[in-house]
Structures are given as structure tokens and as C-alpha cells.
Coordinates of C-alpha atoms in Angstrom, one line a residue:
M154 CA 72.1 29.5 -98.5
K155 CA 72.2 29.0 -94.7
T156 CA 70.3 31.8 -92.9
I157 CA 71.9 33.4 -89.9
A158 CA 69.6 34.8 -87.1
P159 CA 70.7 37.0 -84.2
P160 CA 71.0 35.3 -80.9
V161 CA 67.7 35.2 -79.0
V162 CA 67.1 36.8 -75.6
L163 CA 63.9 35.9 -73.9
C164 CA 62.8 39.0 -71.9
V165 CA 60.5 37.8 -69.1
H166 CA 59.6 41.3 -67.9
D167 CA 56.8 43.8 -67.6
L168 CA 55.6 45.9 -70.5
A169 CA 54.9 49.4 -69.3
C170 CA 53.4 51.3 -72.2
L171 CA 54.2 54.8 -70.9
G172 CA 57.7 55.6 -69.5
R173 CA 61.1 54.2 -70.4
A174 CA 61.1 51.2 -68.0
G175 CA 60.9 47.5 -68.2
M176 CA 60.7 46.3 -71.8
G177 CA 60.6 49.9 -72.9
A178 CA 64.3 50.0 -72.1
V179 CA 65.4 46.4 -72.4
V180 CA 64.1 45.6 -75.9
P181 CA 65.5 48.6 -77.9
V182 CA 68.9 48.2 -76.2
L183 CA 69.2 44.5 -76.9
A184 CA 68.0 44.9 -80.5
T185 CA 70.5 47.7 -81.1
M186 CA 73.3 45.6 -79.7
G187 CA 72.6 42.9 -82.3
F188 CA 70.4 40.4 -80.5
Q189 CA 66.8 39.3 -81.1
P190 CA 64.7 40.2 -78.0
V191 CA 61.6 38.1 -77.6
P192 CA 59.2 39.8 -75.1
V193 CA 57.4 37.5 -72.7
P194 CA 55.3 40.0 -70.7
T195 CA 54.7 39.2 -67.0
A196 CA 52.4 42.2 -66.7
V197 CA 51.0 44.8 -69.1
L198 CA 50.7 48.2 -67.6
S199 CA 49.5 51.5 -69.0
S200 CA 52.6 53.1 -67.4
H201 CA 55.4 52.2 -65.0
T202 CA 54.8 52.5 -61.3
G203 CA 57.3 55.2 -60.6
G204 CA 55.3 58.4 -60.3
L205 CA 52.6 58.2 -63.0
G206 CA 49.8 57.3 -60.8
E207 CA 48.2 53.9 -60.5
P208 CA 48.5 52.1 -63.8
V209 CA 45.8 50.2 -65.6
R210 CA 46.8 46.6 -65.6
M211 CA 45.9 43.9 -68.1
N212 CA 45.5 40.5 -66.7
A213 CA 48.3 38.4 -68.2
A214 CA 48.1 35.4 -65.8
G215 CA 49.1 32.2 -67.5
Y216 CA 50.3 33.9 -70.7
A217 CA 54.0 33.8 -70.0
S218 CA 54.0 30.1 -69.2
Q219 CA 52.0 29.2 -72.3
A220 CA 54.2 31.3 -74.5
L221 CA 57.3 29.7 -73.2
A222 CA 55.9 26.2 -73.8
G223 CA 55.0 27.3 -77.3
Y224 CA 58.6 28.6 -78.0
K225 CA 60.0 25.3 -76.7
E226 CA 57.7 23.3 -79.0
L227 CA 58.9 25.5 -81.9
G228 CA 62.5 24.5 -81.2
L229 CA 63.5 28.1 -80.5
E230 CA 67.2 28.4 -79.6
V231 CA 67.6 30.8 -76.7
S232 CA 71.0 32.3 -75.8
C233 CA 69.9 34.3 -72.8
V234 CA 66.9 34.4 -70.4
F235 CA 66.5 37.9 -69.0
A236 CA 64.0 37.9 -66.1
G237 CA 63.0 41.2 -64.6
Y238 CA 59.8 42.4 -62.9
L239 CA 57.9 39.3 -61.6
P240 CA 54.9 40.6 -59.7
D241 CA 53.1 37.4 -58.8
D242 CA 53.5 33.6 -58.3
S243 CA 52.5 33.0 -61.9
S244 CA 55.3 35.2 -63.4
R245 CA 57.9 33.8 -61.0
A246 CA 56.9 30.3 -62.0
A247 CA 57.3 31.3 -65.7
A248 CA 60.8 32.6 -65.1
A249 CA 61.7 29.4 -63.4
Q250 CA 60.2 27.5 -66.3
A251 CA 62.4 29.5 -68.8
F252 CA 65.5 28.8 -66.7
E253 CA 64.6 25.1 -66.8
Q254 CA 63.6 24.9 -70.5
W255 CA 66.9 26.5 -71.7
P256 CA 69.5 25.3 -69.2
A257 CA 72.4 26.2 -71.5
A258 CA 71.2 29.9 -71.9
L259 CA 72.8 32.7 -69.9
K260 CA 70.3 33.2 -67.0
L261 CA 70.0 36.7 -65.7
L262 CA 67.7 37.9 -63.0
D263 CA 67.0 41.5 -62.1
P264 CA 65.1 41.0 -58.8
A265 CA 62.9 44.1 -59.3
M266 CA 61.0 44.2 -56.0
A267 CA 62.2 47.2 -54.0
D268 CA 64.1 50.5 -53.9
N269 CA 65.0 53.3 -51.5
G270 CA 64.7 51.0 -48.5
K271 CA 61.1 49.8 -49.3
L272 CA 59.4 47.0 -51.1
Y273 CA 57.3 47.9 -54.1
Q274 CA 53.5 47.8 -53.6
G275 CA 52.3 44.2 -53.9
M276 CA 55.7 42.6 -53.4
E277 CA 55.5 42.1 -49.7
D278 CA 55.6 38.3 -50.1
A279 CA 58.1 38.2 -53.0
V280 CA 61.4 38.1 -51.2
E281 CA 61.7 34.4 -50.5
P282 CA 60.4 33.2 -53.9
I283 CA 62.8 35.6 -55.6
R284 CA 65.6 34.5 -53.4
Q285 CA 65.0 30.9 -54.5
L286 CA 64.8 32.0 -58.2
A287 CA 68.0 34.0 -57.8
A288 CA 69.9 30.9 -56.6
R289 CA 69.1 29.3 -60.0
A290 CA 70.4 32.2 -62.1
D291 CA 73.9 32.7 -63.5
L292 CA 73.9 36.4 -62.6
V293 CA 71.7 38.5 -60.2
L294 CA 71.4 42.3 -60.6
P295 CA 69.9 43.8 -57.4
N296 CA 70.0 47.4 -56.3
L297 CA 71.2 48.1 -52.8
T298 CA 67.8 47.6 -51.2
E299 CA 67.1 44.4 -53.0
A300 CA 70.6 43.0 -52.1
C301 CA 70.0 43.7 -48.4
L302 CA 66.6 42.1 -48.6
L303 CA 68.0 39.0 -50.2
L304 CA 70.5 38.8 -47.4
N305 CA 68.0 39.6 -44.7
E306 CA 70.1 42.6 -43.6
P307 CA 69.1 46.2 -42.8
V308 CA 69.5 48.8 -45.6
P309 CA 72.1 51.4 -44.7
E310 CA 70.7 54.9 -44.4
G311 CA 73.8 56.8 -45.5
P312 CA 76.8 56.6 -47.8
V313 CA 78.7 53.3 -47.9
T314 CA 82.4 52.7 -48.3
P315 CA 84.0 50.7 -51.2
D316 CA 85.1 48.0 -48.7
W317 CA 81.6 47.7 -47.3
A318 CA 80.1 47.5 -50.9
C319 CA 82.5 44.8 -52.0
A320 CA 81.9 42.8 -48.8
L321 CA 78.1 43.1 -49.4
A322 CA 78.5 41.8 -52.9
D323 CA 80.7 38.9 -51.8
R324 CA 78.2 37.9 -49.1
L325 CA 75.4 37.8 -51.6
R326 CA 77.5 35.9 -54.1
E327 CA 78.3 33.3 -51.4
S328 CA 74.7 33.2 -50.2
L329 CA 73.2 32.6 -53.7
N330 CA 76.2 30.8 -55.1
T331 CA 76.0 32.9 -58.3
G332 CA 77.5 36.0 -59.9
V333 CA 76.2 39.3 -58.5
V334 CA 76.1 43.0 -59.5
V335 CA 74.8 45.4 -56.9
T336 CA 73.7 48.8 -58.3
G337 CA 72.7 52.1 -56.8
L338 CA 75.4 52.2 -54.1
P339 CA 75.5 55.7 -52.5
M340 CA 79.1 56.8 -52.1
G341 CA 79.0 60.5 -51.2
K342 CA 79.6 62.5 -54.4
N343 CA 79.6 59.2 -56.5
I344 CA 77.2 56.4 -57.2
G345 CA 78.6 52.9 -57.3
V346 CA 78.1 49.5 -58.9
C347 CA 79.8 46.6 -57.2
A348 CA 80.2 43.2 -59.0
A349 CA 81.3 39.9 -57.5
G350 CA 82.3 37.1 -59.8
R351 CA 85.5 35.4 -58.9
T352 CA 86.5 38.6 -57.2
A353 CA 84.7 41.8 -56.2
F354 CA 85.3 45.1 -58.0
L355 CA 83.8 48.5 -58.0
V356 CA 82.7 51.0 -60.7
Q357 CA 82.0 54.6 -59.6
K358 CA 80.4 57.5 -61.5
P359 CA 79.7 61.0 -60.4
R360 CA 76.3 61.4 -58.7
L361 CA 73.9 63.5 -60.7
A362 CA 71.3 65.7 -59.2
C363 CA 68.2 64.0 -60.6
S364 CA 67.0 60.4 -60.7
F365 CA 64.9 58.6 -63.2
P366 CA 62.8 55.4 -63.2
G367 CA 64.0 52.7 -65.6
T368 CA 67.8 53.2 -65.2
G369 CA 68.2 49.9 -63.6
D370 CA 66.5 48.2 -66.6
L371 CA 68.8 50.2 -68.9
F372 CA 71.8 49.1 -67.0
A373 CA 70.8 45.5 -66.9
A374 CA 70.1 45.4 -70.7
V375 CA 73.5 46.9 -71.6
L376 CA 75.2 44.6 -69.2
A377 CA 73.5 41.5 -70.7
G378 CA 74.3 42.5 -74.2
S379 CA 77.9 43.1 -73.3
L380 CA 78.3 39.8 -71.6
M381 CA 76.7 38.0 -74.6
R382 CA 79.4 39.6 -76.8
G383 CA 81.9 37.7 -74.7
N384 CA 83.1 40.6 -72.5
A385 CA 84.2 40.0 -68.9
L386 CA 81.8 40.9 -66.1
S387 CA 84.1 43.9 -65.1
A388 CA 84.1 45.3 -68.6
A389 CA 80.3 44.7 -69.0
A390 CA 79.6 46.5 -65.7
D391 CA 81.8 49.4 -66.7
M392 CA 80.1 49.7 -70.1
A393 CA 76.6 49.6 -68.6
A394 CA 77.4 52.2 -65.9
E395 CA 78.9 54.5 -68.5
F396 CA 76.0 54.3 -70.8
V397 CA 73.4 55.0 -68.1
W398 CA 75.5 57.9 -66.8
Q399 CA 75.7 59.4 -70.3
A400 CA 72.0 58.9 -70.9
I401 CA 71.2 60.7 -67.6
S402 CA 73.6 63.5 -68.5
H403 CA 72.1 63.9 -72.0
T404 CA 68.5 64.1 -70.7
G405 CA 67.3 67.7 -70.9
P406 CA 67.0 69.7 -67.6
A407 CA 63.4 70.4 -68.4
A408 CA 62.6 66.7 -69.0
D409 CA 59.7 65.1 -67.1
T410 CA 61.8 62.7 -64.9
R411 CA 58.8 60.4 -64.6
L412 CA 59.2 59.4 -68.3
G413 CA 62.7 58.1 -67.9
V414 CA 66.0 59.1 -69.5
W415 CA 66.4 60.1 -73.2
Y416 CA 68.6 57.2 -74.1
E417 CA 67.4 56.8 -77.7
P418 CA 69.9 59.3 -79.2
L419 CA 72.7 57.3 -77.7
L420 CA 71.7 53.9 -79.0
G421 CA 74.1 54.1 -81.9
R422 CA 77.0 53.9 -79.4
L423 CA 75.9 50.3 -78.6
A424 CA 75.5 49.0 -82.1
P425 CA 78.1 46.4 -83.2
V426 CA 81.0 47.5 -85.3
R427 CA 80.7 46.0 -88.7
E428 CA 83.8 45.3 -90.8
G429 CA 84.0 46.2 -94.5

């Protein structure tokens, strides 16, 4: 009997052991959606960096590159390379290596390097290397700050209009020559996501009073899974935005926001529908 395995997604991302961010969000989502996530840690942290103090870091230099070479030697078939937090030259080289080793795979890059108008600590020299890597991806998923950095443009201080958001996404798509989804767009009472493939389109959700770390990772994971199911970029972006909005809405008002959204009770909504 021929065995059937779920499509493999290489997750070249950080492993934050406390807090629902990085692989803590990506791996459960992709597994629930019917794929086989293969974690390739670019950094191992005691917690994410969004408000839980300075994390303890395990030196993982060189691991990702060696692991990828080992998977290639095994003949592992990879359907998607999902690259996220790449904190140093070694991890960025590993992401480029994965893109090169599996050229037919869907290549996604979440250029996790900045938010709220500022670069993350330690990412001061990351913009140009990540810009070069982004140009090799099939789809790039920056937040507003990251999109402006990739374009070398100032980050707007207030709400943006739909026309401005679509123009930004189009400029980034043309600059990188790849598909783009820009997240975290402030639009007054709404928060927006603007995607630019062949054309630009906008998804808006009501802005909620609280914010959580890891929601960008959650969005990217649902989007990746939806695309791998064969959905159009517009449908995938809408599905991902809705799931993140529902997860935030279902997180208890007394929740410690530093630990991320309580998405786990909603995972069943992402599971594939099985016939029979």
C-alpha cells in the first residue's frame, strides 16, 4: 500500500518557549490545517521579546544550515518554505539556502525585524540583507513598519487611507518583484491588511482595544496554509485576518497580553473538512 504523507512546510523561524509567538503559533496552526511543519530554529529563546524581559538565548549558530543540508540528503520533499525571524547573518543565509534547495516550493518570508516605527533590538543591520532575501521569495508579509523600511520610506504616524495602503503595497510589489501582504495598517476605527498580487486589495477588521505579540505569526501561518490549499491570495488574506480577529476577540479580558492570544480553542475551525 502506498503511504501518503501531509505536505511538508519547512519553518525557518525562532522557537520562543514562553509566549504564543514564532513557532509557538506557526507549528500548531499548520499542523491543524493538514500539513507537516518541520521546525528549523533560527534562535531558541526562553520567551519571545515582546514584554517578558530579556530572554535567555541558546546559541543555534550553524544548526539551521546543517539541518537543511541533512533534509536535502534525505530527499525530503518540501511544499513550502516559511521563513520568519532571522536575527543574524547565519539564519538569513539558512533561509536563502532553503529557498535555493527547494526552488519549486512556495517561498514565504515574514520579514520580522521591526514594529511600531522601530527596528527590533539587534536588527539594525538587517534591512538590506532581508530586502535581498525578500526579492527571492514568492510572497513577503511585512507589517507597516517593515514595508516602509524595505522601501526606505518614512513610517506614517497616523491613520492611513485605503488608497495610500494599496499604493504602498503596489510600490513594494514592484520594488521586490514579488507578491506582498502588508499587515497592521491603522485605519481609524479599523485595522487593515493590504495584499498586492496582480492587483491590490484591502481587508479591514474592527480595531480592538488591546494588542498582543505573535498575531503576525498567527496571520502568516493561516495565510500560508490557505494558499497551500489552493485558495487565491485575496481569500487567504481574508481567512487569516478573520481568524486573528476572532482569536483576539475570544481572549479573556483578564488575560496577560504578553503571553499572546488564546487561539487554541479556535484551531478546529482551521481543520480540513473530511468527507465520509
